[in-house]
Tab-separated table of C-alpha atoms and ligand atoms in Angstrom:
chain	number	residue	atom	x	y	z
A	562	MET	CA	0.000	0.000	0.000
A	563	GLY	CA	1.424	3.421	-0.940
A	564	GLU	CA	2.429	5.702	1.886
A	565	LEU	CA	0.567	8.964	2.346
A	566	GLN	CA	1.901	10.564	5.489
A	567	SER	CA	0.138	13.089	7.636
A	568	SER	CA	2.057	16.033	9.036
A	569	ALA	CA	1.927	14.529	12.535
A	570	ASP	CA	4.766	12.236	11.421
A	571	PHE	CA	7.295	15.072	11.141
A	572	SER	CA	9.761	15.519	13.967
A	573	ALA	CA	9.699	18.994	15.504
A	574	THR	CA	13.267	19.953	14.625
A	575	ALA	CA	15.719	18.480	12.148
A	576	THR	CA	19.031	19.543	10.629
A	577	PHE	CA	20.543	18.454	7.340
A	578	PRO	CA	24.206	19.395	7.516
A	579	PRO	CA	25.984	19.018	4.152
A	580	VAL	CA	29.287	20.896	4.096
A	581	ALA	CA	30.044	24.405	2.859
A	582	ARG	CA	26.633	25.226	1.574
A	583	PRO	CA	24.727	28.416	2.296
A	584	ARG	CA	22.471	28.170	5.315
A	585	LEU	CA	18.746	28.144	4.873
A	586	ARG	CA	16.473	28.426	7.874
A	587	VAL	CA	13.210	26.660	7.090
A	588	LEU	CA	10.160	27.679	9.101
A	589	LEU	CA	7.817	24.764	8.724
A	590	ALA	CA	4.252	25.862	9.354
A	591	ALA	CA	2.072	23.760	11.602
A	592	PRO	CA	-0.616	22.776	11.143
A	593	ARG	CA	-0.111	21.981	7.470
A	594	GLY	CA	-1.079	19.177	5.130
A	595	PHE	CA	-3.814	16.607	5.552
A	596	CYS	CA	-7.012	17.589	7.351
A	597	ALA	CA	-9.529	15.213	8.886
A	598	GLY	CA	-11.822	15.371	5.846
A	599	VAL	CA	-9.036	14.382	3.471
A	600	VAL	CA	-7.947	11.490	5.686
A	601	ARG	CA	-11.551	10.278	5.865
A	602	ALA	CA	-12.008	10.460	2.088
A	603	ILE	CA	-8.786	8.562	1.370
A	604	ASP	CA	-9.763	5.963	3.972
A	605	ALA	CA	-13.149	5.618	2.253
A	606	VAL	CA	-11.492	4.670	-1.048
A	607	ARG	CA	-9.193	2.206	0.687
A	608	ASP	CA	-12.068	0.729	2.671
A	609	ALA	CA	-14.068	0.312	-0.542
A	610	LEU	CA	-11.080	-1.427	-2.144
A	611	ALA	CA	-10.819	-3.745	0.855
A	612	LYS	CA	-14.538	-4.494	0.771
A	613	HIS	CA	-15.067	-4.950	-2.964
A	614	GLY	CA	-11.556	-5.627	-4.263
A	615	PRO	CA	-10.154	-3.590	-7.153
A	616	PRO	CA	-11.202	-1.799	-9.157
A	617	VAL	CA	-13.163	0.772	-7.247
A	618	TYR	CA	-14.229	3.824	-9.225
A	619	VAL	CA	-13.877	7.350	-7.884
A	620	ARG	CA	-15.862	10.214	-9.370
A	621	ARG	CA	-13.447	13.154	-9.801
A	622	PRO	CA	-10.207	13.518	-7.785
A	623	ILE	CA	-11.044	12.260	-4.300
A	624	VAL	CA	-9.085	15.261	-2.979
A	625	HIS	CA	-7.242	17.878	-5.002
A	626	ASN	CA	-3.799	16.301	-5.028
A	627	MET	CA	-2.303	14.231	-7.821
A	628	ASP	CA	0.118	12.319	-5.562
A	629	VAL	CA	-2.919	11.084	-3.626
A	630	VAL	CA	-4.721	10.202	-6.850
A	631	ARG	CA	-1.710	8.320	-8.266
A	632	THR	CA	-1.180	6.433	-4.999
A	633	LEU	CA	-4.794	5.294	-4.934
A	634	GLU	CA	-4.654	4.385	-8.621
A	635	ALA	CA	-1.717	2.114	-7.836
A	636	GLU	CA	-3.901	0.459	-5.208
A	637	GLY	CA	-6.728	-0.202	-7.661
A	638	ALA	CA	-8.826	2.961	-7.841
A	639	ILE	CA	-10.005	4.206	-11.227
A	640	PHE	CA	-10.767	7.925	-11.404
A	641	VAL	CA	-13.518	9.086	-13.732
A	642	GLU	CA	-15.143	12.401	-14.447
A	643	GLU	CA	-18.728	11.216	-14.780
A	644	LEU	CA	-20.811	8.236	-13.724
A	645	ASP	CA	-21.431	7.086	-17.297
A	646	GLU	CA	-17.800	5.911	-17.278
A	647	VAL	CA	-18.528	3.456	-14.439
A	648	PRO	CA	-19.631	-0.032	-15.494
A	649	LYS	CA	-22.990	-1.132	-14.120
A	650	GLY	CA	-22.858	-2.793	-10.722
A	651	MET	CA	-19.423	-1.431	-9.818
A	652	PRO	CA	-18.667	0.516	-6.641
A	653	VAL	CA	-18.009	4.244	-6.926
A	654	VAL	CA	-16.850	6.783	-4.336
A	655	PHE	CA	-17.761	10.474	-4.470
A	656	SER	CA	-15.094	13.005	-3.592
A	657	ALA	CA	-14.585	14.939	-0.343
A	658	HIS	CA	-15.922	18.106	-1.992
A	659	GLY	CA	-19.494	16.843	-1.984
A	660	VAL	CA	-21.967	16.307	-4.800
A	661	ALA	CA	-25.457	17.421	-5.717
A	662	PRO	CA	-28.219	15.001	-4.659
A	663	SER	CA	-28.835	14.376	-8.356
A	664	VAL	CA	-25.440	12.646	-8.602
A	665	ALA	CA	-26.437	10.088	-5.970
A	666	GLY	CA	-29.771	9.678	-7.737
A	667	ASP	CA	-27.984	9.074	-11.025
A	668	ALA	CA	-25.706	6.481	-9.401
A	669	ALA	CA	-28.701	4.635	-7.969
A	670	ALA	CA	-30.488	4.724	-11.329
A	671	ARG	CA	-27.401	3.216	-12.955
A	672	GLY	CA	-27.319	0.358	-10.464
A	673	LEU	CA	-24.038	1.478	-8.929
A	674	THR	CA	-23.003	0.938	-5.339
A	675	TYR	CA	-21.966	4.396	-4.250
A	676	TYR	CA	-20.237	5.841	-1.219
A	677	ASP	CA	-20.256	9.548	-0.531
A	678	ALA	CA	-16.930	10.628	0.998
A	679	VAL	CA	-18.099	14.226	1.392
A	680	CYS	CA	-16.411	15.985	4.285
A	681	PRO	CA	-18.818	16.368	7.228
A	682	LEU	CA	-18.015	20.091	7.274
A	683	VAL	CA	-19.208	20.416	3.668
A	684	SER	CA	-22.356	18.460	4.587
A	685	LYS	CA	-22.973	21.029	7.331
A	686	VAL	CA	-23.023	23.762	4.673
A	687	HIS	CA	-25.435	21.676	2.554
A	688	ARG	CA	-27.855	21.399	5.466
A	689	GLU	CA	-27.515	25.078	6.229
A	690	VAL	CA	-28.357	26.320	2.727
A	691	GLN	CA	-31.296	23.930	2.507
A	692	ARG	CA	-32.645	25.322	5.776
A	693	HIS	CA	-32.324	28.872	4.489
A	694	GLN	CA	-34.136	27.915	1.324
A	695	ARG	CA	-36.952	26.269	3.276
A	696	ASN	CA	-37.242	29.492	5.292
A	697	GLY	CA	-37.699	31.475	2.104
A	698	ARG	CA	-34.366	33.236	2.134
A	699	ALA	CA	-32.247	34.040	-0.889
A	700	VAL	CA	-29.016	32.055	-0.579
A	701	ILE	CA	-25.735	33.822	-1.319
A	702	LEU	CA	-22.730	31.547	-1.653
A	703	ILE	CA	-19.327	33.102	-1.115
A	704	GLY	CA	-17.003	30.922	-3.150
A	705	HIS	CA	-15.527	30.159	-6.530
A	706	ASP	CA	-18.133	29.357	-9.149
A	707	GLY	CA	-17.233	26.114	-10.894
A	708	HIS	CA	-15.363	24.648	-7.916
A	709	PRO	CA	-16.740	21.165	-7.163
A	710	GLU	CA	-17.730	22.139	-3.630
A	711	ILE	CA	-19.802	25.071	-4.894
A	712	GLU	CA	-21.309	22.885	-7.624
A	713	GLY	CA	-22.335	20.337	-4.992
A	714	THR	CA	-23.743	22.995	-2.662
A	715	LEU	CA	-25.687	24.594	-5.511
A	716	GLY	CA	-27.123	21.167	-6.212
A	717	HIS	CA	-28.731	21.215	-2.762
A	718	VAL	CA	-30.647	24.441	-3.384
A	719	GLY	CA	-30.822	24.770	-7.153
A	720	ARG	CA	-28.727	27.242	-9.109
A	721	HIS	CA	-31.769	29.445	-9.751
A	722	ASN	CA	-32.229	29.897	-5.973
A	723	ALA	CA	-28.663	30.890	-5.142
A	724	TYR	CA	-26.124	33.546	-6.046
A	725	VAL	CA	-22.393	32.780	-6.131
A	726	ILE	CA	-20.052	35.683	-5.476
A	727	SER	CA	-16.314	35.831	-4.931
A	728	SER	CA	-15.620	39.501	-4.244
A	729	ALA	CA	-17.096	42.406	-2.317
A	730	SER	CA	-17.447	44.323	-5.573
A	731	GLU	CA	-20.102	41.833	-6.746
A	732	VAL	CA	-22.394	42.508	-3.799
A	733	ALA	CA	-23.885	45.727	-5.164
A	734	ALA	CA	-24.897	43.987	-8.398
A	735	LEU	CA	-26.874	41.174	-6.728
A	736	PRO	CA	-30.369	41.325	-8.286
A	737	LEU	CA	-32.134	41.393	-4.917
A	738	PRO	CA	-33.975	44.180	-3.100
A	739	ARG	CA	-32.328	45.520	0.021
A	740	ASP	CA	-35.061	44.137	2.295
A	741	ARG	CA	-35.147	40.667	0.703
A	742	PRO	CA	-34.572	38.063	3.456
A	743	ALA	CA	-31.210	36.552	2.618
A	744	ALA	CA	-28.582	34.263	4.084
A	745	TYR	CA	-25.013	33.551	3.169
A	746	ALA	CA	-22.763	30.521	3.274
A	747	VAL	CA	-19.049	30.300	2.562
A	748	GLN	CA	-16.926	27.751	0.685
A	749	THR	CA	-15.050	25.801	3.357
A	750	THR	CA	-11.660	26.535	1.839
A	751	TYR	CA	-12.147	30.247	1.261
A	752	SER	CA	-9.769	32.973	2.381
A	753	VAL	CA	-10.732	34.085	5.893
A	754	ASP	CA	-9.774	37.699	5.150
A	755	GLU	CA	-11.506	37.885	1.767
A	756	ALA	CA	-14.669	36.284	3.120
A	757	GLN	CA	-14.799	38.885	5.887
A	758	ALA	CA	-14.642	41.735	3.365
A	759	ILE	CA	-17.523	40.195	1.404
A	760	VAL	CA	-19.587	39.608	4.543
A	761	ASP	CA	-19.082	43.250	5.551
A	762	ALA	CA	-20.389	44.321	2.136
A	763	LEU	CA	-23.386	41.978	2.466
A	764	ARG	CA	-24.224	43.358	5.911
A	765	ALA	CA	-24.198	46.862	4.504
A	766	ARG	CA	-26.385	45.828	1.551
A	767	PHE	CA	-29.136	43.713	3.210
A	768	THR	CA	-31.382	44.572	6.128
A	769	ASP	CA	-32.303	40.955	6.939
A	770	LEU	CA	-29.223	38.800	6.514
A	771	VAL	CA	-28.614	35.516	8.306
A	772	ALA	CA	-25.069	34.295	8.935
A	773	PRO	CA	-23.941	30.679	9.422
A	774	THR	CA	-24.369	29.448	12.986
A	775	SER	CA	-20.625	28.811	13.057
A	776	SER	CA	-17.988	29.675	10.485
A	777	ASP	CA	-18.315	27.746	7.228
A	778	ILE	CA	-14.610	28.170	6.591
A	779	CYS	CA	-13.402	24.977	8.169
A	780	TYR	CA	-10.977	24.598	11.045
A	781	ALA	CA	-8.275	23.216	8.737
A	782	THR	CA	-8.421	26.146	6.320
A	783	THR	CA	-8.504	28.618	9.207
A	784	ASN	CA	-5.573	27.018	11.025
A	785	ARG	CA	-3.360	26.688	7.942
A	786	GLN	CA	-3.971	30.308	7.027
A	787	ARG	CA	-3.316	31.380	10.615
A	788	ALA	CA	-0.015	29.484	10.798
A	789	LEU	CA	1.155	30.942	7.508
A	790	ARG	CA	0.066	34.465	8.443
A	791	ALA	CA	2.398	34.291	11.457
A	792	LEU	CA	5.427	32.991	9.545
A	793	ALA	CA	5.330	34.552	6.085
A	794	PRO	CA	6.240	38.091	7.233
A	795	GLN	CA	9.441	36.736	8.827
A	796	SER	CA	10.461	34.924	5.647
A	797	ASP	CA	12.462	35.853	2.556
A	798	ALA	CA	10.437	33.366	0.527
A	799	VAL	CA	7.457	31.042	0.928
A	800	ILE	CA	6.776	27.658	-0.608
A	801	VAL	CA	3.228	26.330	-0.537
A	802	VAL	CA	3.212	22.642	-1.396
A	803	GLY	CA	-0.028	21.925	-3.180
A	804	GLU	CA	-1.752	21.780	-6.520
A	805	ASP	CA	-2.677	24.905	-8.446
A	806	PHE	CA	-6.216	23.496	-8.774
A	807	SER	CA	-6.582	23.105	-5.012
A	808	SER	CA	-8.639	25.950	-3.579
A	809	ASN	CA	-7.049	25.881	-0.163
A	810	ALA	CA	-3.532	25.709	-1.671
A	811	CYS	CA	-4.278	28.749	-3.838
A	812	ARG	CA	-5.669	30.663	-0.871
A	813	LEU	CA	-2.482	29.951	1.098
A	814	ALA	CA	-0.377	31.247	-1.793
A	815	ASP	CA	-2.610	34.340	-2.120
A	816	LEU	CA	-2.232	35.029	1.582
A	817	ALA	CA	1.555	34.667	1.474
A	818	ARG	CA	1.799	37.048	-1.495
A	819	THR	CA	0.247	39.831	0.564
A	820	VAL	CA	3.326	39.921	2.806
A	821	CYS	CA	6.172	38.191	0.977
A	822	PRO	CA	7.486	38.970	-2.527
A	823	GLN	CA	8.735	35.469	-3.352
A	824	VAL	CA	5.975	32.865	-3.161
A	825	GLN	CA	5.921	29.561	-4.999
A	826	LEU	CA	2.951	27.227	-5.187
A	827	ILE	CA	4.427	23.885	-6.226
A	828	ALA	CA	2.934	20.424	-6.479
A	829	ASN	CA	6.212	18.638	-5.783
A	830	ALA	CA	9.953	19.056	-5.264
A	831	GLY	CA	10.637	18.836	-8.981
A	832	ALA	CA	8.784	22.110	-9.501
A	833	ILE	CA	10.995	24.233	-7.223
A	834	ASP	CA	12.095	27.425	-8.983
A	835	TRP	CA	15.582	27.778	-7.539
A	836	SER	CA	16.013	31.256	-8.996
A	837	ARG	CA	13.282	32.486	-6.660
A	838	LEU	CA	14.886	31.214	-3.467
A	839	PRO	CA	17.205	33.443	-1.441
A	840	PRO	CA	20.968	32.758	-1.576
A	841	GLU	CA	20.602	32.297	2.174
A	842	GLY	CA	18.061	33.388	4.756
A	843	THR	CA	14.631	32.189	5.835
A	844	LEU	CA	12.131	30.136	3.892
A	845	CYS	CA	8.619	29.346	5.132
A	846	ILE	CA	7.062	26.082	3.961
A	847	THR	CA	3.446	25.104	4.321
A	848	ALA	CA	1.192	22.574	2.645
A	849	ALA	CA	-2.430	22.477	1.569
A	850	ALA	CA	-4.977	20.322	3.374
A	851	SER	CA	-4.820	17.767	0.549
A	852	THR	CA	-1.012	17.558	0.384
A	853	PRO	CA	0.645	14.449	1.872
A	854	GLU	CA	3.593	14.997	4.170
A	855	ASN	CA	5.780	12.974	1.788
A	856	SER	CA	5.623	15.892	-0.641
A	857	VAL	CA	6.777	18.328	2.042
A	858	ARG	CA	9.648	16.058	3.036
A	859	ALA	CA	10.677	15.707	-0.596
A	860	VAL	CA	10.875	19.500	-0.901
A	861	ILE	CA	13.045	19.718	2.232
A	862	ASP	CA	15.268	16.919	0.951
A	863	ALA	CA	15.693	18.749	-2.352
A	864	LEU	CA	16.623	21.951	-0.503
A	865	GLY	CA	19.248	19.923	1.326
A	866	THR	CA	21.088	19.270	-1.949
A	867	ARG	CA	21.874	22.995	-2.265
A	868	TYR	CA	21.711	24.420	1.253
A	869	THR	CA	22.568	23.536	4.787
A	870	VAL	CA	18.994	23.406	5.970
A	871	ASP	CA	17.882	24.081	9.543
A	872	VAL	CA	14.253	23.131	9.961
A	873	GLU	CA	12.160	24.668	12.718
A	874	GLU	CA	8.573	23.583	13.016
A	875	ALA	CA	6.400	26.473	14.210
A	876	LEU	CA	3.125	25.395	15.717
A	877	ALA	CA	0.365	28.014	15.527
A	878	VAL	CA	-2.416	25.900	16.964
A	879	GLU	CA	-2.887	22.289	18.055
A	880	GLU	CA	-5.205	20.282	15.840
A	881	SER	CA	-6.964	17.198	17.093
A	882	THR	CA	-10.018	16.922	14.813
A	883	VAL	CA	-10.678	13.399	13.588
A	884	PHE	CA	-13.761	12.347	11.664
A	885	LYS	CA	-15.455	9.011	12.099
A	886	ARG	CA	-14.678	6.658	9.254
A	887	LEU	CA	-17.319	6.434	6.540
A	888	GLN	CA	-19.408	3.326	7.170
A	889	LEU	CA	-19.649	1.266	3.993
A	890	ALA	CA	-23.043	-0.397	4.304
B	2218	SF4	S1	-10.364	21.355	3.977
B	2218	SF4	FE1	-11.939	21.474	5.584
B	2218	SF4	S2	-13.899	21.138	4.523
B	2218	SF4	FE2	-12.238	20.466	3.130
B	2218	SF4	S3	-12.021	18.270	3.551
B	2218	SF4	FE3	-10.593	19.337	4.897
B	2218	SF4	S4	-11.713	19.616	6.843
B	2218	SF4	FE4	-13.208	19.162	5.254
C-alpha cells in the first residue's frame, strides 16, 4: 500500500548538515497538510477497495492532489469524471468536496453501489443552505463558481435559488432588493480575510441577513492560514506545497503574497524554482490540506542538496479533529 503521510509524522526539529553550503532556515508551518476530511475520504477509497476488491471507481479527484490520486490508482482505484464511465454494478466513491443530490440519484439509477466521501463540514453547509431555502431566504454563496464544492452545494438548493459571489465588488450587483430576506454561506476553503470583506459588504447591503451558525470556513483552512500568516512576514520566501487546482492551496499562496514577494505554489519538489529562493536566509514552507507529508519532506530533501537546511517547526495551533470513518453499508 502506498504511503501517504500526515504532518503529525514530522519531527519537531531536524538539521541536514551538508558541508560548505549556504544556510537556509526553514520555518515549517504547523498545522499543514492533511485535514480530517481528506484522511476520511482517502480511507473511504481504501475501505471500498478492501470491501469490494479492485477496481473501485472514484468520481473526480477524491481530494485535489495528484500524488494522492496516483497512490490510490496504484492500489486499484479508477478515477472518472462522470458516472457514465462506471460499469454497471461497480462501486463508486464520491469526492470529499461533496456532490449534488442528483449525482447520488444518477448512481442509484445506474445500479451502482456508491459511497459519498463528502467531508462532514461540507455536509454542514449543505444542510444550512437547505434550511435557508426552506425558510424562504435568498441564498448567497461566497465561493468560486465552478469549484466542485460550490457545484455540490448549488445542487442542494438549485442554481436558480442561489447567487455565487467571490468579491465584495459583486455585492452591489446582486439582483435582490435591500429588504429581501437573505442568508449567506461560505466555501469551506475560502480565504478568511476575503470572506470577511464580502460579509461586511453583504451586511451593509441587506437589512435581513442571516449568517452561518458557526464559520463555514473549516478549522483546517482557518488554522493553515493562521499558521502561515504568522510565519510569512518573517520569511524571505514562501513555498506552498499543493496543486494549483486546489482551492485551499491557492488561498495559502494568495495570503503569502500579501506579505512576501517570493511565493511559490508547487505540487512537488521537482517544480521548485531555484532562482526564486534566497541565496541564504529564511524560507517558510506550508502545505495544503490535501497535500501528503511525503511531498513536504521531498521538498526539504531537495533543498538539502543545495543548502545547509535548519528546519524549525512552528506550531500556531494544536489540531486534534478526527472524523469518524465512513461506514460502507
Ligand atoms: S479542507 Fe476542511 S472542509 Fe475540506 S475536507 Fe478538509 S476539513 Fe473538510
